[in-house]
Structure formats: C-alpha cells, structure tokens
C-alpha cells in the first residue's frame, strides 16, 4: 500500500505547485529525497544568515533556520527507517 493513499482527497493533477510534474504522485523515496534537499538548503542559508547577521536579529533567525533544518533532517531519518 502506498503511503500517499491515505491522502486520497488531494488532487495531485491540480496542485498549485509550479515546475513539477503534477500528473503523478511523488513516490515515497522522492518525498524523502525532497525533504533531504530542503533540509540541506535550509542549513546552507541559515549558516549564511548567521554569518552575515552576527548578533543581530538576522543572525538569530539564521540559527533558528539551522534548527529547523535539523528537525527536517530528523524526519528524513525517521522516514528512511519507516520504509525499511
């Protein structure tokens, strides 16, 4: 059974997302990969914000973004374990 079957109310063909193929549901592995990419990007941007923002509010937001990236990365680990 596909994990996304629980979300049958989602109309994947009319999803408002741009630049993706809306004709098919993403596979579970594709979803995990996307979250991992997002986590990596969030960490990269957060580090830059922390560096350039220093002790300002921007630097604090950078630290928060790094923390959020860690959370997203933990989801990836959980999802990888779930699919085994």
mmCIF file of C-alpha atoms in Angstrom:
data_model
loop_
_atom_site.group_PDB
_atom_site.id
_atom_site.type_symbol
_atom_site.label_atom_id
_atom_site.label_comp_id
_atom_site.label_asym_id
_atom_site.label_seq_id
_atom_site.Cartn_x
_atom_site.Cartn_y
_atom_site.Cartn_z
ATOM 1 C CA UNK A 1 0.000 0.000 0.000
ATOM 2 C CA UNK A 2 1.347 3.412 -0.954
ATOM 3 C CA UNK A 3 1.802 5.866 1.915
ATOM 4 C CA UNK A 4 0.032 8.588 -0.085
ATOM 5 C CA UNK A 5 -3.132 6.508 -0.416
ATOM 6 C CA UNK A 6 -4.103 7.998 2.958
ATOM 7 C CA UNK A 7 -4.274 11.363 1.231
ATOM 8 C CA UNK A 8 -6.759 10.450 -1.470
ATOM 9 C CA UNK A 9 -8.532 13.789 -1.115
ATOM 10 C CA UNK A 10 -5.517 15.587 -2.587
ATOM 11 C CA UNK A 11 -5.974 16.318 -6.267
ATOM 12 C CA UNK A 12 -2.406 15.886 -7.472
ATOM 13 C CA UNK A 13 -3.268 16.993 -11.009
ATOM 14 C CA UNK A 14 -4.436 20.437 -9.879
ATOM 15 C CA UNK A 15 -1.754 21.018 -7.271
ATOM 16 C CA UNK A 16 -0.753 24.700 -7.323
ATOM 17 C CA UNK A 17 2.965 23.905 -7.187
ATOM 18 C CA UNK A 18 4.989 25.175 -10.112
ATOM 19 C CA UNK A 19 7.772 23.457 -12.034
ATOM 20 C CA UNK A 20 6.771 19.920 -11.058
ATOM 21 C CA UNK A 21 5.046 17.163 -12.936
ATOM 22 C CA UNK A 22 1.573 17.162 -11.404
ATOM 23 C CA UNK A 23 0.414 14.205 -13.494
ATOM 24 C CA UNK A 24 1.594 11.655 -10.934
ATOM 25 C CA UNK A 25 2.020 11.355 -7.202
ATOM 26 C CA UNK A 26 5.580 11.543 -5.929
ATOM 27 C CA UNK A 27 6.946 8.249 -4.691
ATOM 28 C CA UNK A 28 7.805 7.849 -1.046
ATOM 29 C CA UNK A 29 11.521 7.831 -1.918
ATOM 30 C CA UNK A 30 11.094 11.032 -3.955
ATOM 31 C CA UNK A 31 9.398 12.701 -0.990
ATOM 32 C CA UNK A 32 12.227 11.668 1.349
ATOM 33 C CA UNK A 33 14.774 12.975 -1.165
ATOM 34 C CA UNK A 34 12.938 16.306 -1.466
ATOM 35 C CA UNK A 35 12.862 16.772 2.288
ATOM 36 C CA UNK A 36 16.580 15.961 2.489
ATOM 37 C CA UNK A 37 17.336 18.523 -0.234
ATOM 38 C CA UNK A 38 15.186 21.086 1.579
ATOM 39 C CA UNK A 39 16.961 20.383 4.860
ATOM 40 C CA UNK A 40 20.374 20.809 3.238
ATOM 41 C CA UNK A 41 19.319 24.079 1.605
ATOM 42 C CA UNK A 42 17.811 25.405 4.837
ATOM 43 C CA UNK A 43 21.060 24.656 6.681
ATOM 44 C CA UNK A 44 23.131 26.356 3.976
ATOM 45 C CA UNK A 45 21.016 29.515 4.044
ATOM 46 C CA UNK A 46 20.859 29.503 7.853
ATOM 47 C CA UNK A 47 24.649 29.356 8.137
ATOM 48 C CA UNK A 48 24.971 32.306 5.757
ATOM 49 C CA UNK A 49 22.352 34.289 7.673
ATOM 50 C CA UNK A 50 24.141 33.567 10.937
ATOM 51 C CA UNK A 51 27.486 34.616 9.454
ATOM 52 C CA UNK A 52 26.306 37.868 7.892
ATOM 53 C CA UNK A 53 23.797 38.693 10.613
ATOM 54 C CA UNK A 54 26.174 38.161 13.511
ATOM 55 C CA UNK A 55 24.441 39.014 16.773
ATOM 56 C CA UNK A 56 21.570 40.834 15.047
ATOM 57 C CA UNK A 57 18.062 39.510 14.573
ATOM 58 C CA UNK A 58 19.091 38.103 11.167
ATOM 59 C CA UNK A 59 21.798 36.040 12.856
ATOM 60 C CA UNK A 60 19.233 34.735 15.336
ATOM 61 C CA UNK A 61 16.884 33.800 12.501
ATOM 62 C CA UNK A 62 19.782 32.002 10.848
ATOM 63 C CA UNK A 63 20.234 29.909 13.992
ATOM 64 C CA UNK A 64 16.511 29.171 14.007
ATOM 65 C CA UNK A 65 16.651 28.083 10.373
ATOM 66 C CA UNK A 66 19.549 25.751 11.162
ATOM 67 C CA UNK A 67 17.443 24.270 13.981
ATOM 68 C CA UNK A 68 14.525 23.787 11.608
ATOM 69 C CA UNK A 69 16.873 22.081 9.145
ATOM 70 C CA UNK A 70 17.913 19.677 11.903
ATOM 71 C CA UNK A 71 14.255 18.867 12.550
ATOM 72 C CA UNK A 72 13.593 18.236 8.851
ATOM 73 C CA UNK A 73 16.691 16.047 8.690
ATOM 74 C CA UNK A 74 15.356 14.005 11.637
ATOM 75 C CA UNK A 75 12.159 13.459 9.635
ATOM 76 C CA UNK A 76 14.277 12.047 6.813
ATOM 77 C CA UNK A 77 15.888 9.574 9.208
ATOM 78 C CA UNK A 78 12.503 8.528 10.566
ATOM 79 C CA UNK A 79 11.040 8.153 7.084
ATOM 80 C CA UNK A 80 14.016 6.116 5.881
ATOM 81 C CA UNK A 81 13.625 3.783 8.862
ATOM 82 C CA UNK A 82 9.863 3.561 8.289
ATOM 83 C CA UNK A 83 10.307 2.467 4.678
ATOM 84 C CA UNK A 84 12.668 -0.412 5.572
#
